[in-house]
CSV table of C-alpha atoms in Angstrom, one decimal:
chain,number,residue,atom,x,y,z
A,1,MET,CA,40.9,-14.7,42.5
A,2,ILE,CA,40.4,-11.0,41.9
A,3,LYS,CA,42.3,-10.2,45.1
A,4,ALA,CA,45.2,-12.5,44.0
A,5,GLN,CA,45.4,-10.7,40.7
A,6,GLN,CA,45.4,-7.3,42.4
A,7,LEU,CA,48.2,-8.4,44.8
A,8,GLU,CA,50.2,-9.6,41.8
A,9,LEU,CA,49.8,-6.3,40.0
A,10,HIS,CA,50.8,-4.5,43.1
A,11,LEU,CA,54.0,-6.5,43.4
A,12,MET,CA,54.8,-5.9,39.7
A,13,ASP,CA,54.4,-2.1,40.3
A,14,MET,CA,56.7,-2.2,43.3
A,15,THR,CA,59.3,-4.2,41.3
A,16,GLU,CA,59.2,-1.6,38.5
A,17,ALA,CA,59.5,1.3,41.0
A,18,LYS,CA,62.4,-0.4,42.7
A,19,GLY,CA,64.1,-0.9,39.3
A,20,ALA,CA,63.6,2.8,38.4
A,21,ASN,CA,65.0,3.8,41.8
A,22,SER,CA,68.0,1.6,41.4
A,23,SER,CA,68.6,3.0,38.0
A,24,THR,CA,68.4,6.6,39.3
A,25,GLY,CA,70.7,5.6,42.2
A,26,THR,CA,73.3,4.4,39.7
A,27,VAL,CA,73.2,7.7,37.9
A,28,SER,CA,73.5,9.6,41.1
A,29,GLN,CA,76.4,7.4,42.2
A,30,GLY,CA,78.1,8.1,38.9
A,31,THR,CA,77.5,11.8,39.4
A,32,VAL,CA,79.0,11.6,42.9
A,33,PHE,CA,81.9,9.5,41.7
A,34,ARG,CA,83.1,12.0,39.2
A,35,PRO,CA,84.1,14.7,41.8
A,36,LYS,CA,85.6,11.9,43.9
A,37,SER,CA,87.6,10.6,41.0
A,38,TYR,CA,88.7,14.2,40.1
A,39,MET,CA,89.8,14.8,43.7
A,40,ILE,CA,91.8,11.5,43.8
A,41,ARG,CA,93.5,12.5,40.6
A,42,TRP,CA,94.6,15.9,41.9
A,43,LEU,CA,95.7,14.3,45.2
A,44,ARG,CA,97.8,11.9,43.1
A,45,ILE,CA,99.3,14.9,41.2
A,46,ALA,CA,100.0,16.7,44.5
A,47,PHE,CA,101.8,13.5,45.7
A,48,TYR,CA,104.0,13.4,42.6
A,49,THR,CA,104.6,17.2,42.9
A,50,VAL,CA,105.9,17.0,46.5
A,51,PHE,CA,108.2,14.0,45.8
A,52,SER,CA,109.4,15.5,42.5
A,53,ILE,CA,110.5,18.7,44.3
A,54,SER,CA,112.0,16.8,47.2
A,55,GLY,CA,113.8,14.3,45.0
A,56,GLN,CA,115.2,17.1,42.8
A,57,ALA,CA,116.5,19.1,45.8
A,58,ALA,CA,118.0,16.0,47.5
A,59,ALA,CA,119.6,14.7,44.3
A,60,ALA,CA,121.2,18.1,43.5
A,61,LEU,CA,122.7,18.5,47.0
A,62,LEU,CA,124.0,14.9,47.1
A,63,ASN,CA,125.5,15.2,43.7
A,64,ARG,CA,127.4,18.2,44.7
A,65,LEU,CA,128.3,16.6,48.1
A,66,TYR,CA,130.0,13.8,46.2
A,67,TYR,CA,132.4,16.2,44.4
A,68,GLU,CA,132.7,18.5,47.4
A,69,LYS,CA,134.1,15.8,49.6
A,70,GLY,CA,136.6,14.2,47.2
A,71,GLY,CA,134.7,12.5,44.4
A,72,THR,CA,136.2,13.0,40.9
A,73,SER,CA,134.6,10.6,38.5
A,74,LYS,CA,132.1,12.1,36.1
A,75,TRP,CA,130.9,8.6,35.1
A,76,VAL,CA,130.1,7.6,38.7
A,77,GLY,CA,128.2,10.9,39.1
A,78,SER,CA,126.3,10.0,35.9
A,79,LEU,CA,125.6,6.4,36.8
A,80,VAL,CA,124.0,7.1,40.2
A,81,GLN,CA,121.5,9.4,38.4
A,82,VAL,CA,120.0,6.5,36.4
A,83,VAL,CA,120.9,3.3,38.1
A,84,GLY,CA,118.3,3.5,41.0
A,85,PHE,CA,115.4,2.0,39.1
A,86,PRO,CA,115.5,-1.3,41.0
A,87,ILE,CA,113.7,0.4,43.9
A,88,LEU,CA,110.6,0.6,41.6
A,89,LEU,CA,110.6,-3.1,40.7
A,90,PRO,CA,108.1,-4.2,43.4
A,91,TYR,CA,105.6,-1.7,42.2
A,92,PHE,CA,106.5,-2.4,38.6
A,93,PHE,CA,105.4,-6.0,39.0
A,94,ILE,CA,102.2,-5.0,40.8
A,95,SER,CA,101.4,-2.7,37.9
A,96,GLN,CA,101.9,-5.5,35.5
A,97,ARG,CA,99.1,-7.5,37.2
A,98,ARG,CA,96.7,-4.6,37.8
A,99,LYS,CA,96.1,-2.1,35.1
A,100,VAL,CA,95.1,1.2,36.7
A,101,ILE,CA,93.2,3.3,34.2
A,102,THR,CA,94.0,7.0,34.6
A,103,PRO,CA,92.1,9.6,32.6
A,104,ASN,CA,94.4,12.5,31.7
A,105,ILE,CA,94.8,15.5,29.5
A,106,SER,CA,98.0,14.8,27.7
A,107,THR,CA,96.9,11.4,26.4
A,108,ALA,CA,93.2,12.1,26.0
A,109,ALA,CA,93.4,11.9,22.2
A,110,VAL,CA,95.4,8.7,21.9
A,111,GLU,CA,94.6,6.1,19.3
A,112,THR,CA,93.6,2.7,20.3
A,113,LYS,CA,95.5,0.7,17.7
A,114,PRO,CA,98.6,-0.7,19.4
A,115,SER,CA,102.0,0.1,18.1
A,116,SER,CA,104.5,-2.5,16.9
A,117,LEU,CA,107.0,-4.0,19.3
A,118,LEU,CA,109.9,-2.4,17.3
A,119,SER,CA,108.4,1.1,17.7
A,120,VAL,CA,108.0,0.6,21.5
A,121,VAL,CA,111.6,-0.7,21.8
A,122,CYS,CA,112.9,2.3,19.7
A,123,VAL,CA,111.1,4.7,22.1
A,124,TYR,CA,112.7,3.1,25.2
A,125,VAL,CA,116.2,3.1,23.6
A,126,PHE,CA,115.9,6.7,22.4
A,127,LEU,CA,114.6,7.9,25.8
A,128,GLY,CA,117.2,5.8,27.7
A,129,LEU,CA,120.1,7.2,25.7
A,130,LEU,CA,118.8,10.7,26.2
A,131,MET,CA,118.7,10.1,29.9
A,132,ALA,CA,122.3,8.9,29.8
A,133,VAL,CA,123.5,12.0,28.0
A,134,ASN,CA,121.5,14.2,30.3
A,135,ALA,CA,123.0,12.5,33.4
A,136,TYR,CA,126.6,12.9,32.1
A,137,LEU,CA,126.1,16.6,31.2
A,138,TYR,CA,124.6,17.3,34.7
A,139,SER,CA,127.5,15.4,36.3
A,140,VAL,CA,130.0,17.8,34.6
A,141,GLY,CA,127.9,20.8,35.8
A,142,PHE,CA,127.9,19.6,39.4
A,143,GLN,CA,131.6,19.0,39.3
A,144,TYR,CA,132.6,22.5,38.1
A,145,LEU,CA,129.8,24.8,39.3
A,146,PRO,CA,128.2,25.6,42.7
A,147,VAL,CA,125.0,23.7,43.2
A,148,SER,CA,123.0,26.9,43.4
A,149,THR,CA,124.2,28.0,40.0
A,150,VAL,CA,123.3,24.6,38.5
A,151,ALA,CA,119.8,24.9,39.9
A,152,LEU,CA,119.3,28.4,38.5
A,153,ILE,CA,120.6,27.3,35.0
A,154,THR,CA,118.3,24.3,35.1
A,155,ALA,CA,115.3,26.6,35.3
A,156,SER,CA,116.0,27.3,31.6
A,157,GLN,CA,114.7,23.8,30.8
A,158,LEU,CA,111.2,25.3,30.8
A,159,ALA,CA,112.2,27.4,27.8
A,160,PHE,CA,113.8,24.4,26.0
A,161,ASN,CA,110.8,22.3,26.8
A,162,ALA,CA,108.4,24.9,25.4
A,163,PHE,CA,110.5,25.0,22.2
A,164,PHE,CA,110.5,21.2,21.7
A,165,SER,CA,106.8,20.9,22.7
A,166,TYR,CA,106.0,23.4,20.0
A,167,PHE,CA,107.3,21.0,17.3
A,168,LEU,CA,106.5,17.7,19.0
A,169,ASN,CA,103.3,18.3,20.8
A,170,SER,CA,101.8,21.4,19.0
A,171,GLN,CA,102.3,23.6,22.1
A,172,LYS,CA,101.0,27.1,21.5
A,173,PHE,CA,103.2,30.2,22.2
A,174,THR,CA,101.0,32.6,24.1
A,175,PRO,CA,102.2,36.0,25.4
A,176,PHE,CA,102.6,34.4,28.9
A,177,ILE,CA,104.7,31.6,27.5
A,178,ILE,CA,106.9,34.0,25.6
A,179,ASN,CA,107.3,36.2,28.7
A,180,SER,CA,108.3,33.1,30.6
A,181,LEU,CA,110.9,32.1,28.0
A,182,VAL,CA,112.4,35.6,27.9
A,183,LEU,CA,112.7,35.8,31.7
A,184,LEU,CA,114.2,32.4,32.1
A,185,THR,CA,116.7,33.1,29.4
A,186,MET,CA,117.7,36.4,31.1
A,187,SER,CA,118.0,34.5,34.3
A,188,SER,CA,120.6,32.1,32.8
A,189,VAL,CA,122.5,34.8,31.0
A,190,LEU,CA,123.0,36.8,34.2
A,191,LEU,CA,124.8,33.9,35.8
A,192,VAL,CA,127.6,34.3,33.2
A,193,ALA,CA,128.6,37.6,34.9
A,194,ASN,CA,128.8,35.7,38.2
A,195,ASN,CA,131.7,33.4,37.3
A,196,SER,CA,134.5,35.3,39.0
A,197,SER,CA,133.4,35.0,42.6
A,198,GLU,CA,131.3,31.8,42.5
A,199,ARG,CA,133.8,29.2,41.2
A,200,PRO,CA,134.4,26.3,43.6
A,201,PRO,CA,138.0,26.0,44.9
A,202,GLY,CA,140.4,24.6,42.3
A,203,VAL,CA,138.1,25.2,39.3
A,204,SER,CA,139.8,27.2,36.5
A,205,ASN,CA,138.0,29.6,34.1
A,206,GLY,CA,138.0,27.0,31.4
A,207,LYS,CA,136.4,24.3,33.6
A,208,TYR,CA,133.8,26.8,34.9
A,209,VAL,CA,132.8,27.7,31.3
A,210,LEU,CA,132.7,24.0,30.4
A,211,GLY,CA,130.5,23.3,33.4
A,212,PHE,CA,128.2,26.2,32.4
A,213,ILE,CA,127.9,25.0,28.8
A,214,CYS,CA,127.3,21.4,29.9
A,215,THR,CA,124.5,22.5,32.3
A,216,ILE,CA,122.8,24.5,29.6
A,217,PHE,CA,122.9,21.5,27.3
A,218,ALA,CA,121.7,19.3,30.2
A,219,ALA,CA,118.7,21.6,30.6
A,220,ALA,CA,118.0,21.4,26.9
A,221,THR,CA,118.2,17.6,26.8
A,222,ASN,CA,115.9,17.4,29.9
A,223,GLY,CA,113.4,19.6,28.1
A,224,LEU,CA,113.6,17.4,25.0
A,225,LEU,CA,113.3,14.3,27.2
A,226,LEU,CA,110.0,15.4,28.8
A,227,ALA,CA,108.6,16.6,25.5
A,228,SER,CA,109.5,13.2,23.9
A,229,GLN,CA,107.9,11.4,26.8
A,230,GLN,CA,104.6,13.2,26.2
A,231,LEU,CA,104.8,12.4,22.5
A,232,ALA,CA,105.6,8.8,23.2
A,233,PHE,CA,102.6,8.5,25.6
A,234,ARG,CA,100.3,10.0,22.9
A,235,LYS,CA,101.6,8.5,19.7
A,236,VAL,CA,103.4,5.2,20.5
A,237,LEU,CA,102.5,3.8,23.9
A,238,LYS,CA,98.9,4.9,23.6
A,239,MET,CA,97.5,3.0,26.6
A,240,GLN,CA,95.8,5.2,29.2
A,241,SER,CA,97.1,3.2,32.2
A,242,PHE,CA,99.7,3.8,34.8
A,243,LYS,CA,101.5,0.7,33.6
A,244,VAL,CA,102.9,2.6,30.7
A,245,VAL,CA,104.6,5.1,33.1
A,246,MET,CA,106.2,2.2,34.9
A,247,ASP,CA,107.3,0.6,31.7
A,248,LEU,CA,108.8,3.8,30.4
A,249,VAL,CA,110.7,4.6,33.6
A,250,ILE,CA,112.0,1.1,34.1
A,251,TYR,CA,113.1,0.3,30.6
A,252,GLY,CA,114.3,3.8,29.9
A,253,SER,CA,116.4,3.7,33.1
A,254,LEU,CA,117.7,0.2,32.2
A,255,VAL,CA,118.9,1.5,28.8
A,256,ALA,CA,120.5,4.6,30.4
A,257,SER,CA,122.2,2.4,33.0
A,258,ILE,CA,123.7,0.1,30.4
A,259,ALA,CA,124.9,3.0,28.2
A,260,THR,CA,126.4,4.8,31.2
A,261,THR,CA,128.1,1.6,32.5
A,262,ILE,CA,129.7,1.1,29.1
A,263,GLY,CA,131.0,4.7,29.2
A,264,PHE,CA,132.3,4.2,32.8
A,265,LEU,CA,134.2,1.0,31.9
A,266,ALA,CA,135.5,2.4,28.6
A,267,SER,CA,136.8,5.5,30.4
A,268,GLY,CA,139.0,3.6,32.8
A,269,GLU,CA,137.7,5.6,35.8
A,270,TRP,CA,136.7,2.3,37.5
A,271,LYS,CA,140.4,1.7,38.2
A,272,GLY,CA,140.6,4.6,40.6
A,273,LEU,CA,137.3,3.8,42.4
A,274,LYS,CA,138.9,2.1,45.4
A,275,ARG,CA,141.4,5.0,45.9
A,276,GLU,CA,138.6,7.5,45.5
A,277,MET,CA,136.5,5.7,48.2
A,278,GLU,CA,139.4,5.5,50.6
A,279,GLY,CA,140.3,9.2,50.1
A,280,TYR,CA,136.7,10.4,50.6
A,281,ALA,CA,136.6,13.1,53.3
A,282,LEU,CA,133.6,11.6,55.1
A,283,GLY,CA,134.9,8.0,55.0
A,284,SER,CA,134.2,5.0,52.9
A,285,THR,CA,130.8,4.2,54.5
A,286,SER,CA,129.6,7.8,53.8
A,287,TYR,CA,130.9,7.5,50.3
A,288,VAL,CA,128.7,4.5,49.6
A,289,MET,CA,125.7,6.0,51.3
A,290,THR,CA,126.1,9.3,49.4
A,291,LEU,CA,126.0,7.4,46.1
A,292,VAL,CA,123.1,5.1,47.2
A,293,TRP,CA,120.9,8.0,48.4
A,294,THR,CA,121.8,10.0,45.3
A,295,ALA,CA,120.5,7.1,43.2
A,296,VAL,CA,117.3,6.9,45.2
A,297,ALA,CA,116.6,10.6,45.1
A,298,CYS,CA,117.3,10.8,41.3
A,299,GLN,CA,115.0,7.8,40.6
A,300,VAL,CA,112.2,9.4,42.7
A,301,PHE,CA,112.6,12.6,40.7
A,302,ILE,CA,112.6,10.7,37.3
A,303,PHE,CA,109.5,8.6,38.2
A,304,CYS,CA,107.5,11.6,39.5
A,305,CYS,CA,108.4,13.7,36.4
A,306,ALA,CA,107.2,10.9,34.1
A,307,ALA,CA,104.0,10.5,36.1
A,308,LEU,CA,103.3,14.3,35.9
A,309,VAL,CA,103.9,14.1,32.1
A,310,PHE,CA,101.4,11.3,31.9
A,311,GLU,CA,98.8,13.0,34.1
A,312,LEU,CA,99.1,16.5,32.6
A,313,SER,CA,101.9,17.5,30.2
A,314,ALA,CA,105.6,17.8,29.8
A,315,LEU,CA,105.5,21.6,30.3
A,316,PHE,CA,103.6,21.1,33.6
A,317,SER,CA,106.2,18.6,34.8
A,318,ASN,CA,108.9,21.1,33.9
A,319,ALA,CA,107.1,23.9,35.7
A,320,ILE,CA,106.9,21.8,38.9
A,321,ALA,CA,110.7,21.3,38.6
A,322,ALA,CA,111.1,25.0,38.3
A,323,PHE,CA,108.8,25.5,41.3
A,324,GLY,CA,111.4,23.8,43.5
A,325,LEU,CA,114.0,26.2,42.2
A,326,PRO,CA,114.4,28.4,45.4
A,327,ILE,CA,114.8,25.3,47.6
A,328,VAL,CA,118.2,24.2,46.2
A,329,PRO,CA,120.0,27.6,46.3
A,330,ILE,CA,118.8,28.2,49.9
A,331,ALA,CA,119.8,24.7,51.0
A,332,ALA,CA,123.1,25.1,49.2
A,333,MET,CA,123.8,28.3,51.2
A,334,ILE,CA,123.3,26.3,54.4
A,335,VAL,CA,125.0,23.0,53.5
A,336,PHE,CA,127.9,24.2,51.2
A,337,HIS,CA,128.0,27.9,52.2
A,338,ASP,CA,127.4,29.0,48.6
A,339,GLN,CA,127.3,32.8,48.3
A,340,MET,CA,124.0,34.4,47.3
A,341,SER,CA,125.3,37.4,45.4
A,342,CYS,CA,123.2,40.2,44.1
A,343,ILE,CA,123.4,38.9,40.5
A,344,LYS,CA,122.3,35.4,41.6
A,345,GLY,CA,119.4,36.9,43.6
A,346,ILE,CA,118.2,38.8,40.6
A,347,SER,CA,118.6,35.6,38.5
A,348,MET,CA,116.4,33.8,41.1
A,349,VAL,CA,113.7,36.5,41.0
A,350,LEU,CA,113.6,36.4,37.2
A,351,ALA,CA,113.4,32.6,37.2
A,352,ILE,CA,110.5,32.6,39.7
A,353,TRP,CA,108.7,35.3,37.7
A,354,GLY,CA,109.1,33.2,34.6
A,355,PHE,CA,107.8,30.2,36.3
A,356,LEU,CA,104.7,32.1,37.6
A,357,SER,CA,104.1,33.4,34.1
A,358,TYR,CA,104.0,29.9,32.8
A,359,VAL,CA,101.8,28.6,35.7
A,360,TYR,CA,99.2,31.3,34.9
A,361,GLN,CA,99.1,30.2,31.3
A,362,GLN,CA,98.6,26.6,32.5
A,363,TYR,CA,95.7,27.8,34.6
A,364,LEU,CA,94.1,29.6,31.6
A,365,ASP,CA,94.6,26.4,29.4
A,366,ASP,CA,93.0,24.2,32.0
A,367,ARG,CA,90.0,26.6,32.4
A,368,GLU,CA,89.5,26.7,28.7
A,369,SER,CA,89.6,22.9,28.4
A,370,ASN,CA,87.1,22.5,31.3
A,371,ASP,CA,84.8,25.0,29.6
A,372,LYS,CA,84.9,23.1,26.3
A,373,ASN,CA,84.3,19.8,28.1
A,374,LYS,CA,81.3,21.3,30.0
A,375,LYS,CA,79.8,22.7,26.8
A,376,GLY,CA,80.3,19.4,25.0
A,377,SER,CA,78.6,17.4,27.8
A,378,GLU,CA,75.6,19.9,27.8
A,379,VAL,CA,75.2,19.5,24.0
A,380,SER,CA,75.3,15.7,24.3
A,381,GLU,CA,72.7,15.7,27.1
A,382,ALA,CA,70.5,18.0,25.0
């Protein structure tokens, strides 16, 4: 009897020890999981970054190719920038079934109370209309300016985004941010002096100036668009899941497509579409493929920009777009034989300098945020 009791006590001790070990194992697994989750998140960000830069470069070159080889419709050039969202529909339906929780910085302080359906619809409509306006302005720019000039002017969207983020997302203006804004502004201003030798054939002074102004406004609307997306994620959509990114891109693109289609039909440009296709320098098949691949490239860029806004911030997404800045002018020199004048070279150097200034500020902000989180976790453990 005594031996049986001793055996029972021994088994109970072993069970308790096993429970303690399993509990410790859970903690250690959680500790190991955090670096793994952190690594997966930054791999995801790297994936979005690569495809954002690739999509931006391909979209810019294909947009200019459309006009270079005989395209004349501004509304067609606008429509292809927003109508490619159906390629995301398979993943959209998958994301509806499976909610992928994604911890991020820009939405870390969101409220849990859901917004009304009217508020969400208003967000999609506003962002969609902003996308439509942005697409049309860029279409005018690509028609009247060399693609390298459009790319360099687009770098100024970082300055516009910082301005809008200051009011919408409480973005701080540090010396590095201010330095970045000044450099990017100077980069765009220098291009005005480049208008005599860089105009595409058949473009008058008035059309060149119109293209320049429209591209500046396009950069401004793009900065406002990304800042508004960050505000929407934080204040209206609120959910910390990748589903909200898909919803925003799909519904926003749908609204933009409807608005642009209405403008296209109202303008009457659809009447000359067949004639434009038949007169395209590369042939009718190449005409269709140019528009299709432009739509795909634009949608990849739009999706990756929204994903980067969700993962980090609107300014980071804009900085990544500016990071791809040198690719487009260099590619334009090869494909369209754009001239790389001294002024344009200086403009590129200033734009890259401004981008690096902003990236360094982003690094300082991330390091400060990590230090605060580390101190907070140490206090809570104590």
